[in-house]
Tab-separated table of C-alpha atoms in Angstrom:
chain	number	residue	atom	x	y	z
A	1	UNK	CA	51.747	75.329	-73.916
A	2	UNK	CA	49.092	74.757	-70.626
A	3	UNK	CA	48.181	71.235	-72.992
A	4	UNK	CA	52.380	70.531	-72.448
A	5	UNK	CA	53.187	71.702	-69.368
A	6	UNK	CA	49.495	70.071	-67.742
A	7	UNK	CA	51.215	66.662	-69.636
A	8	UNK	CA	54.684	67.147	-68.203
A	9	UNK	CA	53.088	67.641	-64.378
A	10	UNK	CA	51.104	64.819	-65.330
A	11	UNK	CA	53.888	62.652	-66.026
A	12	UNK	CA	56.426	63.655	-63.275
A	13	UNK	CA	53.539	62.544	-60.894
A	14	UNK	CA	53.121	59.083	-62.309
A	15	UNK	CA	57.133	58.440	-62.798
A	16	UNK	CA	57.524	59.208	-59.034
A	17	UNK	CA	54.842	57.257	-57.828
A	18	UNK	CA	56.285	53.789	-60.507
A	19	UNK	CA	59.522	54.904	-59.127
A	20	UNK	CA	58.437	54.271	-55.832
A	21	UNK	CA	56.189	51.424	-55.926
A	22	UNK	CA	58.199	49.853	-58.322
A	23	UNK	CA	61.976	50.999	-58.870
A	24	UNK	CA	60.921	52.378	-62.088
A	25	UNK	CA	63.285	55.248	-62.996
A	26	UNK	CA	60.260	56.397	-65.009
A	27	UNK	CA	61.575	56.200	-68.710
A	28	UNK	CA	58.645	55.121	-70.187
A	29	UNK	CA	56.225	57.834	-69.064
A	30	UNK	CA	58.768	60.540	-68.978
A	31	UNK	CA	60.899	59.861	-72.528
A	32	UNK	CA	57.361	59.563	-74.578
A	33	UNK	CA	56.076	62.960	-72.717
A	34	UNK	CA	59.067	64.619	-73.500
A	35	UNK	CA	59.492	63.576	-77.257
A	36	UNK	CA	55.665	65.054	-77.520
A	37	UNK	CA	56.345	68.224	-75.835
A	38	UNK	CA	59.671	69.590	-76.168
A	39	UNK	CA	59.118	70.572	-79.950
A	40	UNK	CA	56.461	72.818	-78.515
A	41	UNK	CA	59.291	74.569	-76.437
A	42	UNK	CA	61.242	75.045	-79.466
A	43	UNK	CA	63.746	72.491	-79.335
A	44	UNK	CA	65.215	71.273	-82.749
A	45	UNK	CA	63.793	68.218	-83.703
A	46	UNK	CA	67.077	66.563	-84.706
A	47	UNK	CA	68.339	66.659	-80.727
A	48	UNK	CA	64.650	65.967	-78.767
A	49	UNK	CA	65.713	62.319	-78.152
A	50	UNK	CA	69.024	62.917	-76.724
A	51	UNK	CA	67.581	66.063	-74.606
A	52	UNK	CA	64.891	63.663	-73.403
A	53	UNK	CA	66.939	60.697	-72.473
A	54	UNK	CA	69.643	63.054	-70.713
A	55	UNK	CA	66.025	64.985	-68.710
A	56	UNK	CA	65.120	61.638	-67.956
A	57	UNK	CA	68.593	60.315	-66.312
A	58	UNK	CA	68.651	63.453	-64.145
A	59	UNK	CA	64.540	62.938	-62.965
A	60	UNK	CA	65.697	59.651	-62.611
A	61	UNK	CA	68.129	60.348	-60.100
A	62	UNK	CA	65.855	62.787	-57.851
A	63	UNK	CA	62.873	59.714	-57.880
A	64	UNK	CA	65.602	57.196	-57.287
A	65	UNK	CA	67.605	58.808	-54.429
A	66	UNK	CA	63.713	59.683	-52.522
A	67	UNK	CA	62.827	56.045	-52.820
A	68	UNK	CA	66.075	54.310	-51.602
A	69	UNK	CA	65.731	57.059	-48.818
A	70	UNK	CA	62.128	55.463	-47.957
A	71	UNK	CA	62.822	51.556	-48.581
A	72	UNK	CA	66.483	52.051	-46.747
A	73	UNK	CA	64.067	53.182	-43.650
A	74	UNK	CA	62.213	49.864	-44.183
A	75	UNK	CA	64.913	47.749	-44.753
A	76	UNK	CA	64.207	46.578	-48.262
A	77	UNK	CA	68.249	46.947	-49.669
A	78	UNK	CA	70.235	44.253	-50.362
A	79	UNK	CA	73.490	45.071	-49.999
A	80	UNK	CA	75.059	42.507	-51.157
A	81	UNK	CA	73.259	42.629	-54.820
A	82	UNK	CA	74.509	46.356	-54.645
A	83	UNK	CA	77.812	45.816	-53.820
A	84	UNK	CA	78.477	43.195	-56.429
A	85	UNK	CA	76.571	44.050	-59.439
A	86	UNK	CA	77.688	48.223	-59.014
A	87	UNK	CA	80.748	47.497	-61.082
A	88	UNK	CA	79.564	45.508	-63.967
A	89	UNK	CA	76.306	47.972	-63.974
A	90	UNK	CA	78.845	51.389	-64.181
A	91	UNK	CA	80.638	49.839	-67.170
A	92	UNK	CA	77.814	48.761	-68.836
A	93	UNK	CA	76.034	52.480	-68.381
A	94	UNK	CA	79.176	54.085	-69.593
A	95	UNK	CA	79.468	51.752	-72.450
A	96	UNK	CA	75.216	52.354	-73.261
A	97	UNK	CA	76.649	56.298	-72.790
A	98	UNK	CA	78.953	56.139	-75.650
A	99	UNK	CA	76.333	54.403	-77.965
A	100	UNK	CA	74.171	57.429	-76.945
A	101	UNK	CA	76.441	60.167	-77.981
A	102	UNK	CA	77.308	58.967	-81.327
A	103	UNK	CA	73.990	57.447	-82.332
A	104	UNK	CA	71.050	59.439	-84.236
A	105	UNK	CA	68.109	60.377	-82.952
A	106	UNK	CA	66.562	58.567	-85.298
A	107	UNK	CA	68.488	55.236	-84.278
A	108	UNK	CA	67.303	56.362	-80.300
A	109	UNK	CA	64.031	56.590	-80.932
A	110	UNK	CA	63.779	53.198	-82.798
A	111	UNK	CA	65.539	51.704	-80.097
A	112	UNK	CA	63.474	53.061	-77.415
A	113	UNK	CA	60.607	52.366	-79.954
A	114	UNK	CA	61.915	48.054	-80.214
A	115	UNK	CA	62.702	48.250	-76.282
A	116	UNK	CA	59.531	49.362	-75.238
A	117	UNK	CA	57.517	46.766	-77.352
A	118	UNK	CA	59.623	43.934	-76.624
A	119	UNK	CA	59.043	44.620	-72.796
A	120	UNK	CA	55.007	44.551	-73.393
A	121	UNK	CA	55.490	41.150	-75.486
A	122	UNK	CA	57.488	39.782	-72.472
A	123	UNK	CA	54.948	40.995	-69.976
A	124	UNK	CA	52.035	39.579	-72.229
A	125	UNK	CA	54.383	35.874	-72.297
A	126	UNK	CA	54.952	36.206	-68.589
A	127	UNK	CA	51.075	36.891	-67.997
A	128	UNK	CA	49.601	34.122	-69.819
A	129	UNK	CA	53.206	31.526	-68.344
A	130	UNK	CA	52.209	32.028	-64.733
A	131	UNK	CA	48.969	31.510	-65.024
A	132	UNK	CA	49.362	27.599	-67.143
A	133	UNK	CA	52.954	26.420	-65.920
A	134	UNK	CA	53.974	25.662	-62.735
A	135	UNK	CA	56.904	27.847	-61.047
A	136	UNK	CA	59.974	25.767	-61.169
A	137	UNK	CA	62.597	25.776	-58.068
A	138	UNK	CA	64.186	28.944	-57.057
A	139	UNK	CA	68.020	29.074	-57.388
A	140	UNK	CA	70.356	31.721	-55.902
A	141	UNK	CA	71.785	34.106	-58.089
A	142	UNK	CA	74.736	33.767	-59.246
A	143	UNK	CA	78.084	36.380	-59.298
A	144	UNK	CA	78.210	35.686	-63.258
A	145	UNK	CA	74.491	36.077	-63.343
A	146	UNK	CA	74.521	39.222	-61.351
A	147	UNK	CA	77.584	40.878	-63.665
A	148	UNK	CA	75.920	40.028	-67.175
A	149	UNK	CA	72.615	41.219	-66.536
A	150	UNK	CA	73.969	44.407	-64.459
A	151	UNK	CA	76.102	45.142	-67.528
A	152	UNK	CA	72.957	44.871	-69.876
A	153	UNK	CA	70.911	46.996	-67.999
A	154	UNK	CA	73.453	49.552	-67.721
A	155	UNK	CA	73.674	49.649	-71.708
A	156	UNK	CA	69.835	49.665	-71.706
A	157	UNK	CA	69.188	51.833	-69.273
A	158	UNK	CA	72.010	54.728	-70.496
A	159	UNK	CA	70.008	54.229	-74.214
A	160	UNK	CA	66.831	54.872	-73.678
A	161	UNK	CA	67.154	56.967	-70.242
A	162	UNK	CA	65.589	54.826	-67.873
A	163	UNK	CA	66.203	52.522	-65.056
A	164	UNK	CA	67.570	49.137	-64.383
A	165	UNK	CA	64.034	47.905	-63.406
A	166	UNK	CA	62.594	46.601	-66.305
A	167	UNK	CA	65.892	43.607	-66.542
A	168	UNK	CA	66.571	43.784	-63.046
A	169	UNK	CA	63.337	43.538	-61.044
A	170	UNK	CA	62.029	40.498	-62.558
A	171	UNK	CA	64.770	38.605	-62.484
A	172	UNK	CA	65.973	39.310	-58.657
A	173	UNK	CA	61.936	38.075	-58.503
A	174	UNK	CA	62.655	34.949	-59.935
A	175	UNK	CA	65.692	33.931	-58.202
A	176	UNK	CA	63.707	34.291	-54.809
A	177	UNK	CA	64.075	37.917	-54.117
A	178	UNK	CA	60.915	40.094	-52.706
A	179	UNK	CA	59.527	42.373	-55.067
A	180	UNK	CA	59.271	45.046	-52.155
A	181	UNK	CA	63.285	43.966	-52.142
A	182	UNK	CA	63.901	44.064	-55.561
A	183	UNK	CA	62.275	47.234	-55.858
A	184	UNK	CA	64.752	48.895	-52.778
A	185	UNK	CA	67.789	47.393	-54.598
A	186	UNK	CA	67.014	48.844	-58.005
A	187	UNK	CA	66.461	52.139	-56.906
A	188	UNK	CA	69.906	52.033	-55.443
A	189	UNK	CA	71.679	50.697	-58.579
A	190	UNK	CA	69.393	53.444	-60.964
A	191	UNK	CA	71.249	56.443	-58.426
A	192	UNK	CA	74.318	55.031	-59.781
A	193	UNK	CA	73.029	54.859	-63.722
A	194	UNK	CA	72.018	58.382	-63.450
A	195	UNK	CA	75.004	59.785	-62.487
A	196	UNK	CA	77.783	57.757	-64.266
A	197	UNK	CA	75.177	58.705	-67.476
A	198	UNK	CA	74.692	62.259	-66.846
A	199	UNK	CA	78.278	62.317	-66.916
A	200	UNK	CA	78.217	61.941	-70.685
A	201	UNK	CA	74.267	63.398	-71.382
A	202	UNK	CA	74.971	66.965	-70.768
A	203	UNK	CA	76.968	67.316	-73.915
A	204	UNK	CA	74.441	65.543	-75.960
A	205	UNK	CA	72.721	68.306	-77.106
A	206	UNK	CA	75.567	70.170	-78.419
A	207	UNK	CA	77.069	67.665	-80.216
């Protein structure tokens, strides 16, 4: 139990500081963490995913609502993005919500499982891209742009309990936003992920 609950302080400290630096919600440290240690508390093993995705929407929502707090102070929202992508983001959480509640926890955890590695393949790409090809002309992003990939990331984000950053923050990068900015506007949209999805997590358990 001291080995779990040393891992769990562990991890809340690193998902606020990725939170904050970052706009990461702080799924991937806190959803692996979880999966490892609840069993120890005596949770049954056919319900640890959905307990740890629905932990991980409400920690979400604490690290979120602190770092909007600080970049909102600094001046690093974008309103606009906010405004415009909220609706297409809600629908697409509540939709990723649904999916949640009726899916195994078998079929979460390979999903979170696929997810994670197919953001560390797309980090490796992006690594090696930037460094041989030569950036290409920013372009403004688009309304239709804006809904689609809000509306993914609220599917992904309500599935695997974390936040909009890993879709959003790279590409509000490459269509010219700050990543200081991008990081400010995510944290805003993930306040709204937690709560629409908490809305639907607290019965997960049970079900």
């Amino acid at each position: 139990n001291f080995v779990s609950f040393s891992i769990l302080i562990l991890t809340g400290v690193s998902a606020g500081l990725l939170s904050s630096l970052f706009g990461l919600g702080g799924g991937l440290t806190i959803i692996p963490a979880l999966v490892f240690c609840l069993p120890v508390f005596g949770f049954p093993t056919k319900a640890i995913m959905h307990v740890a995705i629905g932990t991980g929407l409400s920690i979400m929502l604490i690290n979120s609502l602190n770092s909007v707090r600080a970049h909102h102070q600094k001046q690093r929202l974008n309103f606009s993005l906010i405004t415009t992508m909220f609706p297409s983001l809600l629908i697409g959480c509540l939709c990723g919500s649904f999916i949640t509640f009726f899916a195994s926890d078998h079929a979460l955890m390979f999903g979170f499982l696929v997810f994670l590695g197919l953001i560390l393949v797309k980090s490796s790409l992006n690594f090696f891209y930037s460094n041989t090809v030569a950036h290409v002309a920013l372009r403004p992003i688009t309304l239709l742009k804006r809904s689609v990939y809000a509306f993914i990331s609220g599917i992904i984000s309500a599935c695997t309990g974390g936040g909009s950053s890993l879709v959003m923050v790279p590409v509000l990068k490459h269509h010219g936003i700050t990543i200081k900015e991008a990081a400010g506007t995510v944290n805003a949209l993930n306040v709204f992920i937690a709560v629409a999805a908490s809305r639907v997590t607290p019965s997960l358990a049970h079900k």
